Short mmCIF file of C-alpha atoms in Angstrom, two decimals:
data_model
loop_
_atom_site.label_atom_id
_atom_site.label_comp_id
_atom_site.label_asym_id
_atom_site.label_seq_id
_atom_site.Cartn_x
_atom_site.Cartn_y
_atom_site.Cartn_z
CA UNK A 1 -64.63 -31.77 -19.54
CA UNK A 2 -66.56 -28.66 -20.59
CA UNK A 3 -65.31 -25.47 -18.97
CA UNK A 4 -66.40 -21.86 -18.63
CA UNK A 5 -63.79 -19.40 -17.41
CA UNK A 6 -65.97 -17.44 -15.02
CA UNK A 7 -63.65 -14.47 -14.49
CA UNK A 8 -61.82 -12.88 -17.43
CA UNK A 9 -60.80 -9.31 -18.28
CA UNK A 10 -60.34 -8.34 -21.91
CA UNK A 11 -58.26 -5.22 -22.40
CA UNK A 12 -58.87 -3.28 -25.59
CA UNK A 13 -56.82 -0.46 -24.16
CA UNK A 14 -55.09 -0.25 -20.77
CA UNK A 15 -56.89 2.48 -18.81
CA UNK A 16 -56.44 1.41 -15.20
CA UNK A 17 -57.24 3.57 -12.19
CA UNK A 18 -56.82 2.86 -8.49
CA UNK A 19 -55.16 4.34 -5.43
CA UNK A 20 -51.82 4.31 -7.29
CA UNK A 21 -53.19 6.65 -9.97
CA UNK A 22 -53.48 5.80 -13.65
CA UNK A 23 -52.00 2.72 -15.29
CA UNK A 24 -49.88 3.36 -18.37
CA UNK A 25 -48.95 0.76 -21.00
CA UNK A 26 -45.25 0.11 -21.54
CA UNK A 27 -45.35 -2.71 -24.10
CA UNK A 28 -44.31 -6.35 -23.70
CA UNK A 29 -47.39 -6.86 -21.53
CA UNK A 30 -46.03 -4.47 -18.89
CA UNK A 31 -47.54 -1.32 -17.42
CA UNK A 32 -46.66 1.28 -14.81
CA UNK A 33 -48.82 3.09 -12.26
CA UNK A 34 -48.46 6.84 -11.70
CA UNK A 35 -46.72 6.20 -8.37
CA UNK A 36 -43.96 4.27 -10.18
CA UNK A 37 -45.18 0.73 -9.46
CA UNK A 38 -44.48 -1.50 -12.47
CA UNK A 39 -46.47 -4.66 -13.17
CA UNK A 40 -46.59 -7.45 -15.72
CA UNK A 41 -50.26 -7.34 -16.69
CA UNK A 42 -50.42 -9.53 -19.82
CA UNK A 43 -48.65 -12.89 -20.25
CA UNK A 44 -46.07 -13.24 -22.99
CA UNK A 45 -47.64 -14.03 -26.33
CA UNK A 46 -51.09 -12.77 -25.42
CA UNK A 47 -50.59 -9.12 -26.37
CA UNK A 48 -48.09 -6.29 -26.11
CA UNK A 49 -50.39 -3.53 -24.81
CA UNK A 50 -53.81 -5.18 -24.89
CA UNK A 51 -55.69 -8.47 -24.67
CA UNK A 52 -58.20 -8.72 -27.49
CA UNK A 53 -61.06 -11.17 -27.84
CA UNK A 54 -59.29 -12.83 -30.73
CA UNK A 55 -56.11 -13.31 -28.71
CA UNK A 56 -57.95 -14.78 -25.74
CA UNK A 57 -60.00 -17.07 -27.96
CA UNK A 58 -56.72 -18.69 -28.98
CA UNK A 59 -55.94 -19.29 -25.30
CA UNK A 60 -59.41 -20.72 -24.72
CA UNK A 61 -59.20 -23.02 -27.71
CA UNK A 62 -55.74 -24.23 -26.71
CA UNK A 63 -57.05 -25.26 -23.28
CA UNK A 64 -60.50 -26.54 -24.18
CA UNK A 65 -62.45 -23.64 -22.69
CA UNK A 66 -65.89 -23.46 -24.26
CA UNK A 67 -67.03 -20.05 -22.98
CA UNK A 68 -65.91 -17.15 -20.79
CA UNK A 69 -67.45 -14.46 -18.60
CA UNK A 70 -66.06 -10.97 -19.24
CA UNK A 71 -65.86 -8.83 -16.11
CA UNK A 72 -64.68 -5.29 -15.43
CA UNK A 73 -62.12 -3.91 -13.01
CA UNK A 74 -60.19 -0.77 -12.27
CA UNK A 75 -56.87 -2.55 -12.78
CA UNK A 76 -57.43 -2.69 -16.52
CA UNK A 77 -59.88 0.19 -16.77
CA UNK A 78 -63.54 -0.37 -17.55
CA UNK A 79 -63.89 -2.07 -20.93
CA UNK A 80 -67.68 -1.86 -21.07
CA UNK A 81 -68.23 -1.02 -24.71
CA UNK A 82 -65.56 -3.42 -25.94
CA UNK A 83 -67.26 -6.13 -23.90
CA UNK A 84 -70.56 -5.30 -25.61
CA UNK A 85 -68.89 -5.48 -29.03
CA UNK A 86 -67.20 -8.77 -28.17
CA UNK A 87 -70.43 -10.43 -27.02
CA UNK A 88 -72.12 -9.24 -30.21
CA UNK A 89 -69.28 -10.63 -32.32
CA UNK A 90 -68.91 -13.96 -30.48
CA UNK A 91 -72.29 -14.70 -28.82
CA UNK A 92 -71.55 -18.41 -28.47
CA UNK A 93 -68.29 -17.83 -26.60
CA UNK A 94 -68.74 -14.81 -24.34
CA UNK A 95 -71.17 -13.13 -21.96
CA UNK A 96 -70.31 -9.92 -20.13
CA UNK A 97 -70.86 -7.67 -17.16
CA UNK A 98 -70.56 -3.89 -17.19
CA UNK A 99 -69.23 -1.57 -14.51
CA UNK A 100 -70.19 1.86 -13.25
CA UNK A 101 -68.80 4.32 -10.72
CA UNK A 102 -71.81 5.09 -8.48
CA UNK A 103 -70.27 8.46 -7.64
CA UNK A 104 -70.65 9.62 -11.24
CA UNK A 105 -73.40 12.22 -11.62
CA UNK A 106 -75.08 10.18 -14.34
CA UNK A 107 -74.52 6.77 -12.73
CA UNK A 108 -78.13 5.62 -13.01
CA UNK A 109 -78.30 6.76 -16.64
CA UNK A 110 -75.14 4.76 -17.33
CA UNK A 111 -76.77 1.70 -15.77
CA UNK A 112 -79.92 2.17 -17.84
CA UNK A 113 -77.90 2.51 -21.04
CA UNK A 114 -76.04 -0.74 -20.47
CA UNK A 115 -79.12 -2.69 -19.43
CA UNK A 116 -81.78 -1.30 -21.77
CA UNK A 117 -79.71 -0.47 -24.87
CA UNK A 118 -76.69 -2.76 -24.73
CA UNK A 119 -78.43 -5.81 -23.25
CA UNK A 120 -76.25 -6.50 -20.22
CA UNK A 121 -77.73 -8.70 -17.52
CA UNK A 122 -74.77 -8.61 -15.14
CA UNK A 123 -72.94 -5.80 -13.34
CA UNK A 124 -69.46 -6.00 -11.81
CA UNK A 125 -68.87 -3.90 -8.68
CA UNK A 126 -65.12 -3.59 -8.13
CA UNK A 127 -65.33 -1.79 -4.80
CA UNK A 128 -62.07 -3.02 -3.23
CA UNK A 129 -59.72 -0.59 -1.57
CA UNK A 130 -56.72 -2.29 -3.12
CA UNK A 131 -57.86 -2.20 -6.72
CA UNK A 132 -61.23 -0.49 -7.00
CA UNK A 133 -63.62 2.22 -5.91
CA UNK A 134 -62.49 2.47 -2.29
CA UNK A 135 -58.95 3.12 -3.50
CA UNK A 136 -59.90 6.37 -5.23
CA UNK A 137 -62.95 7.36 -3.16
CA UNK A 138 -61.18 7.05 0.18
CA UNK A 139 -62.85 10.08 1.73
CA UNK A 140 -66.28 8.62 1.06
CA UNK A 141 -66.34 4.93 2.05
CA UNK A 142 -69.69 3.34 1.40
CA UNK A 143 -71.63 0.17 2.11
CA UNK A 144 -73.40 -1.60 -0.69
CA UNK A 145 -76.49 -2.22 1.43
CA UNK A 146 -76.95 1.29 2.86
CA UNK A 147 -75.55 3.75 0.32
CA UNK A 148 -78.38 5.64 -1.38
CA UNK A 149 -76.58 5.70 -4.74
CA UNK A 150 -76.26 1.93 -4.69
CA UNK A 151 -79.83 1.65 -3.46
CA UNK A 152 -81.05 3.39 -6.60
CA UNK A 153 -79.09 0.99 -8.76
CA UNK A 154 -80.25 -2.15 -6.95
CA UNK A 155 -83.86 -0.95 -6.99
CA UNK A 156 -83.60 -0.55 -10.76
CA UNK A 157 -81.89 -3.91 -11.31
CA UNK A 158 -84.59 -5.67 -9.31
CA UNK A 159 -86.91 -5.03 -12.25
CA UNK A 160 -84.88 -7.63 -14.15
CA UNK A 161 -85.28 -10.95 -12.30
CA UNK A 162 -82.21 -13.11 -12.70
CA UNK A 163 -79.86 -10.16 -13.02
CA UNK A 164 -76.38 -11.02 -11.72
CA UNK A 165 -74.42 -8.74 -9.37
CA UNK A 166 -70.72 -9.64 -9.14
CA UNK A 167 -68.73 -8.06 -6.31
CA UNK A 168 -65.03 -7.81 -5.52
CA UNK A 169 -64.82 -6.24 -2.06
CA UNK A 170 -61.16 -6.89 -1.31
CA UNK A 171 -59.45 -8.55 1.61
CA UNK A 172 -60.41 -8.45 5.28
CA UNK A 173 -57.99 -5.64 6.19
CA UNK A 174 -59.52 -3.32 3.59
CA UNK A 175 -62.34 -0.92 4.48
CA UNK A 176 -64.21 -2.20 1.43
CA UNK A 177 -64.52 -5.76 2.80
CA UNK A 178 -68.23 -6.23 3.54
CA UNK A 179 -69.56 -9.79 3.29
CA UNK A 180 -72.38 -8.84 5.67
CA UNK A 181 -73.69 -6.42 3.04
CA UNK A 182 -73.86 -9.22 0.47
CA UNK A 183 -75.96 -11.38 2.80
CA UNK A 184 -78.29 -8.48 3.52
CA UNK A 185 -78.68 -7.65 -0.18
CA UNK A 186 -79.29 -11.29 -1.08
CA UNK A 187 -82.16 -11.39 1.40
CA UNK A 188 -83.49 -8.02 0.25
CA UNK A 189 -83.36 -8.90 -3.45
CA UNK A 190 -84.08 -12.62 -3.79
CA UNK A 191 -84.71 -12.12 -7.52
CA UNK A 192 -81.05 -11.18 -8.06
CA UNK A 193 -78.01 -13.47 -8.08
CA UNK A 194 -74.84 -12.40 -6.28
CA UNK A 195 -71.33 -13.60 -7.08
CA UNK A 196 -68.54 -12.95 -4.57
CA UNK A 197 -65.20 -12.84 -6.37
CA UNK A 198 -62.00 -14.58 -5.28
CA UNK A 199 -63.72 -16.71 -2.64
CA UNK A 200 -63.90 -13.64 -0.39
CA UNK A 201 -60.07 -13.37 -0.27
CA UNK A 202 -59.10 -16.38 1.86
CA UNK A 203 -56.25 -16.19 4.38
CA UNK A 204 -54.62 -19.56 4.99
CA UNK A 205 -53.55 -18.46 8.48
CA UNK A 206 -57.10 -17.52 9.40
CA UNK A 207 -59.44 -19.90 7.64
CA UNK A 208 -61.94 -19.31 10.42
CA UNK A 209 -62.57 -15.90 8.82
CA UNK A 210 -63.49 -17.63 5.59
CA UNK A 211 -65.63 -20.16 7.43
CA UNK A 212 -67.57 -17.38 9.16
CA UNK A 213 -68.15 -15.62 5.84
CA UNK A 214 -69.28 -18.76 4.05
CA UNK A 215 -71.64 -19.62 6.91
CA UNK A 216 -73.06 -16.12 6.51
CA UNK A 217 -73.69 -16.83 2.82
CA UNK A 218 -74.92 -20.41 3.26
CA UNK A 219 -78.64 -19.69 3.93
CA UNK A 220 -78.90 -17.56 0.78
CA UNK A 221 -79.09 -19.75 -2.31
CA UNK A 222 -78.68 -16.69 -4.55
CA UNK A 223 -75.08 -16.14 -3.37
CA UNK A 224 -72.29 -18.04 -5.12
CA UNK A 225 -68.52 -17.56 -5.06
CA UNK A 226 -65.91 -17.63 -7.78
CA UNK A 227 -62.51 -19.21 -7.19
CA UNK A 228 -60.45 -16.88 -9.38
CA UNK A 229 -57.05 -15.51 -8.31
CA UNK A 230 -56.95 -17.35 -5.00
CA UNK A 231 -53.47 -18.60 -5.88
CA UNK A 232 -52.25 -14.99 -6.19
CA UNK A 233 -54.00 -14.02 -2.98
CA UNK A 234 -52.45 -16.94 -1.09
CA UNK A 235 -49.00 -16.40 -2.61
CA UNK A 236 -48.88 -19.69 -4.52
CA UNK A 237 -46.86 -19.89 -7.72
CA UNK A 238 -46.45 -23.65 -8.12
CA UNK A 239 -48.66 -26.73 -8.10
CA UNK A 240 -50.27 -28.39 -6.22
CA UNK A 241 -51.64 -25.16 -4.67
CA UNK A 242 -52.18 -26.68 -1.22
CA UNK A 243 -53.35 -23.44 0.40
CA UNK A 244 -55.91 -22.95 -2.35
CA UNK A 245 -56.98 -26.54 -1.93
CA UNK A 246 -57.70 -26.02 1.77
CA UNK A 247 -59.77 -22.92 1.07
CA UNK A 248 -61.79 -24.59 -1.69
CA UNK A 249 -62.35 -27.69 0.45
CA UNK A 250 -63.95 -25.47 3.08
CA UNK A 251 -66.09 -23.74 0.45
CA UNK A 252 -67.25 -27.09 -0.91
CA UNK A 253 -68.18 -28.25 2.59
CA UNK A 254 -70.27 -25.17 3.36
CA UNK A 255 -71.64 -24.01 0.00
CA UNK A 256 -71.40 -27.13 -2.15
CA UNK A 257 -70.19 -27.48 -5.73
CA UNK A 258 -73.31 -25.93 -7.26
CA UNK A 259 -72.45 -22.59 -5.66
CA UNK A 260 -68.83 -22.41 -6.83
CA UNK A 261 -67.50 -21.02 -10.12
CA UNK A 262 -64.06 -21.74 -11.52
CA UNK A 263 -62.28 -18.79 -13.11
CA UNK A 264 -58.77 -17.49 -13.71
CA UNK A 265 -58.87 -13.68 -13.42
CA UNK A 266 -56.87 -13.56 -16.63
CA UNK A 267 -54.80 -11.90 -17.85
CA UNK A 268 -52.99 -10.75 -14.68
CA UNK A 269 -53.29 -13.99 -12.72
CA UNK A 270 -51.88 -15.89 -15.70
CA UNK A 271 -48.61 -13.99 -15.22
CA UNK A 272 -48.16 -15.59 -11.76
CA UNK A 273 -49.21 -19.11 -12.77
CA UNK A 274 -49.60 -20.56 -16.25
CA UNK A 275 -53.10 -20.69 -17.68
CA UNK A 276 -52.62 -24.43 -18.04
CA UNK A 277 -52.09 -24.83 -14.30
CA UNK A 278 -54.96 -22.50 -13.43
CA UNK A 279 -57.25 -24.44 -15.76
CA UNK A 280 -56.34 -27.90 -14.56
CA UNK A 281 -55.50 -27.71 -10.87
CA UNK A 282 -58.98 -28.54 -9.62
CA UNK A 283 -59.01 -31.78 -11.60
CA UNK A 284 -55.73 -32.76 -9.97
CA UNK A 285 -56.80 -31.66 -6.49
CA UNK A 286 -59.01 -34.67 -5.79
CA UNK A 287 -61.55 -32.40 -4.10
CA UNK A 288 -64.48 -33.11 -6.38
CA UNK A 289 -66.25 -36.01 -8.05
CA UNK A 290 -66.74 -35.83 -11.81
CA UNK A 291 -70.27 -34.51 -11.36
CA UNK A 292 -69.08 -31.89 -8.87
CA UNK A 293 -66.27 -30.82 -11.19
CA UNK A 294 -68.88 -30.37 -13.92
CA UNK A 295 -70.71 -27.96 -11.59
CA UNK A 296 -67.64 -25.92 -10.68
CA UNK A 297 -66.10 -25.84 -14.14
CA UNK A 298 -69.28 -25.29 -16.11
CA UNK A 299 -72.70 -25.74 -14.56
CA UNK A 300 -72.73 -22.95 -11.99
CA UNK A 301 -71.34 -20.30 -14.35
CA UNK A 302 -73.74 -21.41 -17.06
CA UNK A 303 -76.69 -21.12 -14.65
CA UNK A 304 -75.65 -17.77 -13.17
CA UNK A 305 -74.24 -15.89 -16.16
CA UNK A 306 -75.51 -17.63 -19.31
CA UNK A 307 -79.19 -17.63 -18.34
CA UNK A 308 -81.54 -17.89 -21.28
CA UNK A 309 -82.85 -14.40 -20.48
CA UNK A 310 -79.32 -12.96 -20.34
CA UNK A 311 -78.25 -14.53 -23.64
CA UNK A 312 -81.48 -13.36 -25.31
CA UNK A 313 -81.05 -9.81 -24.03
CA UNK A 314 -77.50 -9.68 -25.39
CA UNK A 315 -78.60 -11.03 -28.77
CA UNK A 316 -81.50 -8.58 -29.00
CA UNK A 317 -79.44 -5.53 -27.97
CA UNK A 318 -79.66 -2.64 -30.40
CA UNK A 319 -77.15 0.12 -29.74
CA UNK A 320 -79.00 3.36 -30.63
CA UNK A 321 -75.67 4.95 -31.59
CA UNK A 322 -75.28 2.58 -34.56
#
């Protein structure tokens, strides 16, 4: 079965930043935050201090993954330019999103550069308190649908119909959690597509929260959800991932297979569960028919991220610095 990994982070150089400070590479795939928290960021054999495109292509080929979507996050540090270079080098295997800190003085100029010069047609907004913008802008919490800085960015992106906005807003106990804002933005900008990462952080003890969120999204056909990292979020480290299965079953019931994207959130999530298990668990779950699996594994990501206009823009990009 053809597969697109809809949520991957390449790491040319570890440059993480969140509420724990800066992330520093230690080697052996490990890293340490400034507050002393140590993590295993990269699986054994994938890279000592980085995860290059060439290294991840070996993983993809070993597991029959045709293409991958490269996203940004504060855990690894923004890898915008490396993503651009990777898409240029391997246009048949990768498409990418860029990231920007809206609090930067030149935020809109940064957006323009990545869209107009570097050919991106997707943006990743890692706004979560746990791992993103709300972790290091705590004194200035913001809503995506009302913040004037974000309003400038969305107004600009609306000039590019089909542009994809991917959002990680963290779990329900975080101040950054704002599914209502996604529904409002989807109605305000019907020409944009919105991807909610990690199935909105499901809680197996409170699946009614997830149901309420998915019902909020249901009327808006331009909102889809990716299924990456839900095993980590639900504390599952062994098949058959029953908690994840319950959450995805609910998502299928409310949104349907054509609004779900499989992904792994590699490399970090592949340190909790093997890439093999992350890649194959949906096939073993019995949740989907073959046609539905084709949607979740490939069709939805292909439609949302690998649009003809997005692929063309990437291919036609001409970095003025070169």
